[in-house]
XYZ file of C-alpha atoms in Angstrom:
477
model
C -29.768 -14.739 14.080
C -32.055 -17.418 12.414
C -31.759 -20.520 13.961
C -30.252 -22.275 11.260
C -27.147 -20.070 11.722
C -27.871 -20.156 15.975
C -27.386 -24.432 15.492
C -24.292 -23.603 13.217
C -22.523 -21.562 16.071
C -23.051 -23.645 18.635
C -21.669 -26.509 16.615
C -18.650 -24.486 16.099
C -18.301 -23.422 19.575
C -17.253 -27.231 20.133
C -14.921 -27.474 17.065
C -13.903 -24.309 17.751
C -14.500 -22.810 14.263
C -14.266 -19.125 13.631
C -16.463 -17.668 11.131
C -13.453 -15.292 9.626
C -9.351 -15.362 10.247
C -7.771 -12.080 9.220
C -4.158 -12.703 8.821
C -1.815 -9.583 9.550
C -2.829 -6.722 11.769
C -1.868 -3.787 9.685
C -4.629 -1.482 8.143
C -5.536 -3.939 5.379
C -5.947 -7.140 8.171
C -7.550 -4.790 11.087
C -10.105 -3.323 8.683
C -11.342 -6.887 7.450
C -11.151 -7.685 10.996
C -13.533 -4.141 11.779
C -16.126 -4.976 8.896
C -16.633 -8.452 9.745
C -16.873 -8.351 13.757
C -18.737 -5.415 13.732
C -21.411 -7.468 11.256
C -21.483 -9.641 14.287
C -19.131 -12.702 12.959
C -16.651 -14.320 15.504
C -13.546 -12.735 13.861
C -9.898 -13.631 15.231
C -7.208 -11.205 13.711
C -3.181 -13.024 13.771
C -0.383 -11.070 13.644
C 3.657 -12.410 13.599
C 4.703 -9.139 15.383
C 3.794 -7.476 18.588
C 2.192 -4.668 18.747
C 2.823 -1.621 18.381
C 5.415 -2.131 15.512
C 7.156 -0.149 13.040
C 6.739 -0.202 9.399
C 8.677 1.752 6.315
C 5.550 3.969 5.307
C 5.581 7.754 4.277
C 2.842 8.036 6.690
C 0.612 10.255 4.602
C -3.271 10.187 5.228
C -5.356 11.744 2.045
C -8.918 12.043 1.991
C -9.780 8.301 0.722
C -8.175 6.608 3.474
C -9.850 8.783 6.090
C -13.189 8.339 4.701
C -12.426 4.403 5.067
C -11.513 4.904 8.935
C -14.559 3.393 11.342
C -17.158 5.848 12.742
C -15.011 7.523 15.914
C -11.694 7.142 14.680
C -9.802 9.740 15.827
C -6.386 10.219 13.539
C -3.195 10.583 15.428
C -1.712 13.378 12.952
C 1.701 14.653 13.672
C 1.334 17.017 10.643
C -1.448 18.709 8.470
C -0.119 19.764 5.244
C -1.235 22.548 3.517
C 1.388 23.353 1.390
C 3.731 21.019 -1.340
C 6.926 22.111 -2.647
C 7.827 20.422 -5.693
C 11.099 19.959 -7.352
C 12.916 17.937 -10.397
C 15.806 16.390 -9.773
C 17.131 19.484 -6.772
C 16.147 21.985 -9.482
C 13.388 24.334 -9.961
C 11.596 24.148 -7.104
C 8.294 25.875 -6.303
C 5.694 25.396 -3.302
C 2.202 25.387 -3.864
C -0.471 26.079 -0.698
C -3.757 25.753 0.245
C -6.221 27.118 2.733
C -7.853 23.881 3.281
C -5.393 20.756 4.583
C -4.774 18.636 1.612
C -3.484 15.764 3.561
C -2.621 14.303 7.114
C 0.635 12.827 8.199
C 1.282 9.972 10.958
C 3.108 7.338 12.569
C 2.540 3.984 11.654
C 2.894 2.352 14.969
C 0.059 4.340 16.591
C -2.149 4.635 13.344
C -1.783 0.728 13.047
C -2.741 0.057 16.882
C -5.479 2.137 17.122
C -7.108 0.163 13.942
C -6.480 -3.015 15.363
C -8.591 -1.223 18.952
C -11.202 -0.653 17.134
C -11.576 -3.989 15.445
C -11.437 -5.262 19.168
C -13.770 -3.114 20.454
C -16.051 -4.094 17.357
C -15.769 -7.974 18.658
C -11.907 -9.232 16.885
C -10.204 -11.351 18.945
C -6.176 -10.258 18.657
C -3.568 -12.926 18.557
C 0.191 -11.595 18.127
C 3.341 -13.515 18.314
C 1.862 -16.169 15.595
C 3.278 -17.025 12.530
C 0.523 -18.379 9.737
C 2.734 -21.191 8.043
C 0.019 -21.762 5.197
C -3.295 -22.544 4.843
C -5.429 -25.796 3.359
C -8.867 -26.193 2.239
C -8.280 -30.066 1.606
C -6.962 -32.534 3.611
C -7.171 -34.656 6.760
C -6.180 -31.213 8.455
C -10.002 -29.549 6.637
C -13.352 -31.658 8.830
C -15.314 -30.632 5.590
C -15.636 -28.574 2.221
C -16.875 -25.699 4.103
C -13.504 -25.212 6.342
C -10.515 -23.885 6.238
C -7.298 -24.767 8.234
C -4.870 -22.347 9.162
C -1.702 -23.993 10.089
C 0.902 -21.918 12.382
C 3.904 -22.303 13.314
C 4.634 -24.712 15.367
C 1.693 -27.000 14.251
C -1.156 -25.477 15.928
C -4.230 -25.863 13.573
C -6.906 -23.191 13.464
C -10.391 -23.806 11.593
C -12.425 -21.114 9.880
C -15.235 -20.525 7.673
C -13.698 -17.575 5.864
C -9.865 -17.082 5.549
C -8.771 -13.354 4.756
C -4.875 -12.347 3.863
C -3.367 -9.347 4.459
C 0.042 -10.590 5.795
C 2.012 -8.095 3.090
C 3.318 -8.766 -0.178
C 5.341 -11.579 0.954
C 2.250 -12.803 2.042
C 2.603 -16.746 2.724
C -1.534 -16.443 1.820
C -1.046 -14.192 -1.841
C 0.980 -17.225 -2.285
C -2.073 -19.989 -1.673
C -4.099 -17.549 -3.897
C -1.484 -17.559 -6.692
C -1.563 -13.900 -6.371
C 0.574 -12.326 -9.243
C 2.700 -9.333 -9.243
C 4.648 -7.253 -11.940
C 5.668 -3.880 -10.635
C 8.234 -4.216 -7.957
C 9.548 -0.722 -6.536
C 12.488 -0.554 -3.589
C 11.921 2.531 -1.260
C 14.261 3.364 1.002
C 13.863 5.592 3.847
C 15.471 7.284 7.022
C 13.336 8.718 9.966
C 15.702 11.524 11.182
C 15.432 13.675 14.294
C 15.967 17.420 14.167
C 16.099 20.551 16.562
C 13.395 22.646 17.068
C 14.149 25.623 14.083
C 14.545 22.873 11.834
C 11.250 21.644 12.389
C 9.567 24.415 12.078
C 10.878 25.261 8.794
C 8.913 21.851 7.569
C 5.948 22.319 9.525
C 2.790 21.907 7.677
C 4.880 21.450 4.450
C 6.161 18.260 2.702
C 8.758 18.595 -0.458
C 8.210 15.815 -3.219
C 11.236 15.723 -5.821
C 11.019 14.053 -8.969
C 14.252 11.530 -8.715
C 16.917 11.312 -11.297
C 16.021 7.395 -12.147
C 12.707 7.018 -14.481
C 9.584 6.764 -11.799
C 11.709 7.354 -8.747
C 10.976 10.235 -6.667
C 11.679 11.676 -2.863
C 9.739 12.605 -0.290
C 9.821 14.534 2.824
C 7.502 14.358 5.349
C 7.085 16.496 8.859
C 6.419 14.337 11.568
C 6.556 17.069 14.794
C 10.431 17.063 15.968
C 11.707 13.878 13.637
C 11.668 14.471 9.446
C 10.630 11.584 7.472
C 12.851 11.449 4.691
C 12.438 8.644 1.577
C 13.204 8.222 -1.957
C 11.421 4.888 -4.472
C 12.451 3.550 -7.663
C 12.086 0.417 -9.750
C 13.697 -2.700 -8.112
C 16.775 -3.681 -9.821
C 18.753 -0.341 -9.440
C 19.358 -0.153 -5.344
C 22.649 0.947 -5.772
C 21.711 4.255 -7.536
C 18.471 4.444 -5.087
C 20.990 4.704 -2.143
C 22.649 7.363 -3.612
C 19.579 9.148 -4.410
C 18.535 8.735 -0.953
C 22.324 9.819 0.449
C 22.161 12.786 -2.234
C 18.819 13.815 -1.420
C 19.721 14.142 2.245
C 22.747 15.970 1.570
C 21.033 18.478 -0.486
C 18.341 19.052 2.337
C 20.875 19.777 4.641
C 20.679 17.202 6.482
C 23.288 15.000 6.597
C 24.423 16.098 9.830
C 21.651 14.664 11.742
C 21.816 10.540 12.675
C 18.766 9.021 11.818
C 16.711 7.278 14.351
C 16.003 4.419 12.043
C 16.981 3.819 8.188
C 14.380 0.884 6.297
C 13.717 -0.576 2.885
C 10.680 -2.341 1.265
C 9.401 -3.247 -1.669
C 5.903 -2.280 -3.159
C 4.437 -4.829 -5.334
C 1.475 -4.232 -7.576
C -0.481 -6.897 -8.924
C -0.927 -7.979 -12.887
C -4.504 -7.428 -14.139
C -4.784 -10.828 -14.397
C -4.096 -11.782 -10.787
C -6.932 -13.650 -8.705
C -8.065 -12.094 -5.700
C -9.369 -15.382 -4.180
C -9.083 -19.051 -4.067
C -11.971 -21.239 -2.471
C -12.914 -19.459 1.029
C -9.624 -17.740 0.848
C -9.508 -13.844 -0.237
C -6.949 -11.521 -0.408
C -6.758 -7.578 0.127
C -4.158 -4.984 0.594
C -0.607 -5.745 0.043
C -0.981 -9.527 0.032
C -3.191 -8.864 -2.974
C -0.681 -6.137 -4.880
C -3.194 -3.414 -4.445
C -1.515 -0.046 -4.263
C -2.039 3.086 -6.865
C 1.255 2.027 -8.979
C 2.208 5.696 -9.828
C 2.646 7.251 -5.898
C 3.086 3.960 -4.544
C 0.349 4.972 -2.015
C -0.878 1.845 -0.249
C -2.743 2.861 3.303
C -5.972 3.925 0.903
C -5.912 1.022 -0.690
C -5.273 -0.811 2.268
C -8.412 0.090 3.800
C -10.725 0.279 1.238
C -9.911 -3.274 0.341
C -9.942 -4.510 3.307
C -13.377 -3.167 4.508
C -14.467 -4.937 0.910
C -12.910 -8.351 2.260
C -13.977 -8.415 5.334
C -17.837 -7.779 4.144
C -17.092 -10.238 1.362
C -15.570 -12.987 4.047
C -18.817 -12.603 6.195
C -21.233 -13.875 3.333
C -18.305 -16.342 2.058
C -18.647 -17.969 5.628
C -22.648 -18.354 5.522
C -22.164 -20.093 2.274
C -22.957 -23.736 2.410
C -21.428 -25.156 -0.656
C -18.916 -24.443 -3.416
C -21.934 -22.436 -5.863
C -22.145 -19.731 -3.154
C -18.955 -19.532 -2.303
C -17.463 -18.975 -5.558
C -20.514 -16.161 -6.784
C -19.548 -14.001 -3.341
C -15.724 -14.466 -4.360
C -16.773 -13.315 -7.943
C -18.770 -10.629 -6.138
C -15.449 -9.244 -4.188
C -13.284 -9.387 -7.128
C -15.713 -7.343 -9.036
C -16.404 -4.415 -6.193
C -12.198 -4.637 -5.848
C -12.035 -4.041 -9.922
C -14.733 -1.679 -10.272
C -13.135 0.363 -7.761
C -9.670 0.723 -7.215
C -9.086 -1.623 -9.779
C -10.085 1.478 -11.976
C -7.584 3.813 -9.986
C -4.724 1.396 -10.389
C -5.266 1.182 -14.438
C -4.963 5.012 -14.504
C -2.098 5.253 -12.213
C -0.574 2.371 -14.147
C -0.933 4.730 -17.661
C 0.317 8.121 -15.095
C 3.216 6.081 -14.083
C 4.688 5.483 -17.808
C 4.123 9.385 -18.918
C 5.985 10.383 -15.721
C 9.019 7.920 -16.464
C 9.015 9.561 -19.506
C 8.515 12.881 -19.233
C 9.037 14.217 -15.131
C 9.618 17.910 -16.566
C 6.061 17.884 -17.990
C 4.999 16.730 -14.900
C 6.809 19.223 -12.772
C 5.901 21.608 -14.858
C 2.028 21.264 -14.860
C 2.091 20.546 -10.907
C 3.922 23.721 -10.472
C 2.749 26.257 -13.451
C -0.713 24.654 -14.344
C -3.866 25.433 -11.695
C -6.045 22.675 -13.146
C -3.364 20.148 -12.650
C -2.563 21.766 -9.517
C -6.347 21.869 -8.123
C -6.613 17.730 -9.424
C -4.179 17.473 -7.342
C -5.402 18.691 -4.512
C -9.075 17.157 -5.106
C -7.023 13.679 -5.498
C -5.288 13.970 -1.539
C -8.495 15.872 -0.382
C -10.857 12.948 -1.094
C -12.713 15.096 -3.565
C -12.183 12.785 -6.300
C -9.956 9.738 -7.797
C -7.496 9.150 -10.582
C -10.482 7.527 -11.837
C -13.077 9.633 -11.472
C -10.435 12.601 -12.971
C -10.346 10.751 -16.188
C -13.884 9.697 -16.725
C -15.340 12.941 -15.573
C -12.466 15.726 -17.422
C -12.388 15.202 -21.372
C -9.165 17.814 -21.035
C -7.674 15.351 -18.776
C -8.677 12.428 -21.223
C -6.714 13.706 -23.949
C -4.003 15.170 -22.329
C -3.046 11.665 -20.676
C -3.569 10.165 -24.109
C -1.526 12.736 -26.186
C 1.365 12.153 -23.593
C 1.093 8.209 -23.454
C 2.053 7.974 -27.355
C 5.688 6.987 -27.379
C 7.918 8.319 -30.199
C 8.945 5.350 -32.417
C 12.533 6.543 -31.620
C 12.418 6.169 -28.021
C 10.682 2.972 -28.061
C 12.887 1.240 -30.312
C 15.694 2.568 -28.312
C 14.727 1.723 -25.382
C 15.987 5.057 -23.768
C 14.611 7.307 -20.643
C 15.846 10.603 -21.242
C 13.507 13.035 -20.976
C 13.106 17.182 -19.806
C 16.014 17.523 -19.309
C 16.116 14.303 -16.459
C 18.404 11.493 -17.597
C 17.193 8.492 -17.120
C 19.230 5.280 -16.535
C 17.537 2.930 -18.940
C 15.581 1.026 -16.911
C 11.712 1.398 -18.074
C 8.868 -0.749 -17.054
C 9.468 -2.407 -20.389
C 12.965 -3.416 -19.338
C 11.982 -4.344 -16.161
C 9.677 -6.612 -17.791
C 12.376 -8.371 -19.511
C 14.389 -9.002 -16.621
C 11.452 -11.305 -15.171
C 10.031 -8.897 -13.159
C 6.687 -10.636 -12.352
C 6.300 -12.425 -9.299
C 3.354 -15.130 -8.158
C 2.823 -15.394 -4.187
C 5.039 -12.859 -2.533
C 7.891 -14.760 -4.396
C 9.997 -13.523 -6.448
C 10.563 -15.277 -10.131
C 13.689 -12.784 -11.359
C 17.000 -13.876 -10.190
C 18.691 -11.199 -8.362
C 15.692 -9.697 -5.986
C 18.015 -11.310 -3.059
C 21.007 -9.668 -4.225
C 19.529 -5.981 -4.350
C 18.049 -6.537 -1.161
C 21.403 -7.271 0.579
C 22.849 -4.719 -2.126
C 20.888 -1.661 -0.164
C 21.333 -3.548 3.253
C 23.530 -0.365 4.755
C 20.990 1.873 4.704
C 18.249 -0.713 6.648
C 18.595 -1.638 10.361
C 14.854 -2.910 10.736
C 13.857 -6.330 11.650
C 11.914 -5.925 8.646
C 14.356 -6.723 6.266
C 16.824 -9.655 8.441
C 15.270 -12.298 6.183
C 17.367 -13.370 3.400
C 14.569 -12.908 0.247
C 11.417 -11.834 2.884
C 12.655 -8.118 2.634
C 9.443 -6.596 1.796
C 7.678 -7.980 4.898
C 5.861 -4.825 5.170
C 1.878 -5.571 5.734
C 1.255 -2.140 4.026
C 2.840 0.669 2.556
C 2.375 3.954 1.837
C 4.614 7.205 1.303
């Protein structure tokens, strides 16, 4: 450490200024805290819950997630997936198998706890049971232009050279940054304990069911003696999504087993022009609206964006003026957009096609070997959606051809494809209802009503706040 940095550190000790404060201890926040701490900086990780805590999440750990874990991290796997059963709204069921593991399944409480412990071992300090009310970069609470004030519930103020917001899709830090989110989906999930005979039938195999509403799908993830069963669909169809989950569970023969937990969450994807920083504050993971739009997979996006946020927060903490701060923040945004942003743009195109033609996806994955091989490569981490499109001209041409929507369909706004009737609730219709979100606060009317509409299947603390039903720090299905 240079003498200048040593002098700064001594001054910071007197004024209790942290190099980096991370808000939210999910996968994004823990990864950011680890990255900043391993660089030798003073890091404080704030979490409003007590750890470990439950999060609504399928718990699938794909290749990019495994590749982003800290060195020496041992995944607390509940199962290793070697087979996927696909069905199209309960029909045309087919199972594809792989000799090599496709992906792993974890329970979020254990996984998140281990990530936090690795951050602590790297030197980060953890405070739980702490709610952040707001951040301030100007005003009486801020001693100088190199400092951010993090104001806690109760009035306590924590000072930092840089702040990373990883506090979920209802992010207060995201509100400060001005995050804009334009795809909102409702996920409902049940943790169902089952007898050994039932658990054995599912061991090593997951089910993915393309659902009855445009863009919807369901899943069954086995985790020892418990099956995680969930569905996800566009926001605005709360009652239909609830019926889909109930029908899905009944169709699987699981209706006779009492769920240990029933919960729900809203997943949100960032708008293309959404900011990723403001001054000395960065956002990552769900707080930034970073997840894959088609599958709504969020854990790998959280881990990867969290690591980048932690690395660039260190650079921002070292910045001595506004020009250098802006340069580092722009570099962070470029790193996110060049990697995760490319994957998200392809994912949006995939979702648009899938909403109209789920039967094509089903036929390809169950009957076209290259499509299955691409699925397996993505889940293992051998490639990404972005790399697949860049490196395979055939895949580009196929997606472009499928993406051409017939004029009649565009005019009618209906969504009925391949024998799967839609409800007309396409992303375009959603946009017309004003489904964009700024800073985690709903712009569209009725979001709180939809959350309450599905309350019959939610029992966790995650959904007890009226319009904050999407508190989960990170989501992944």
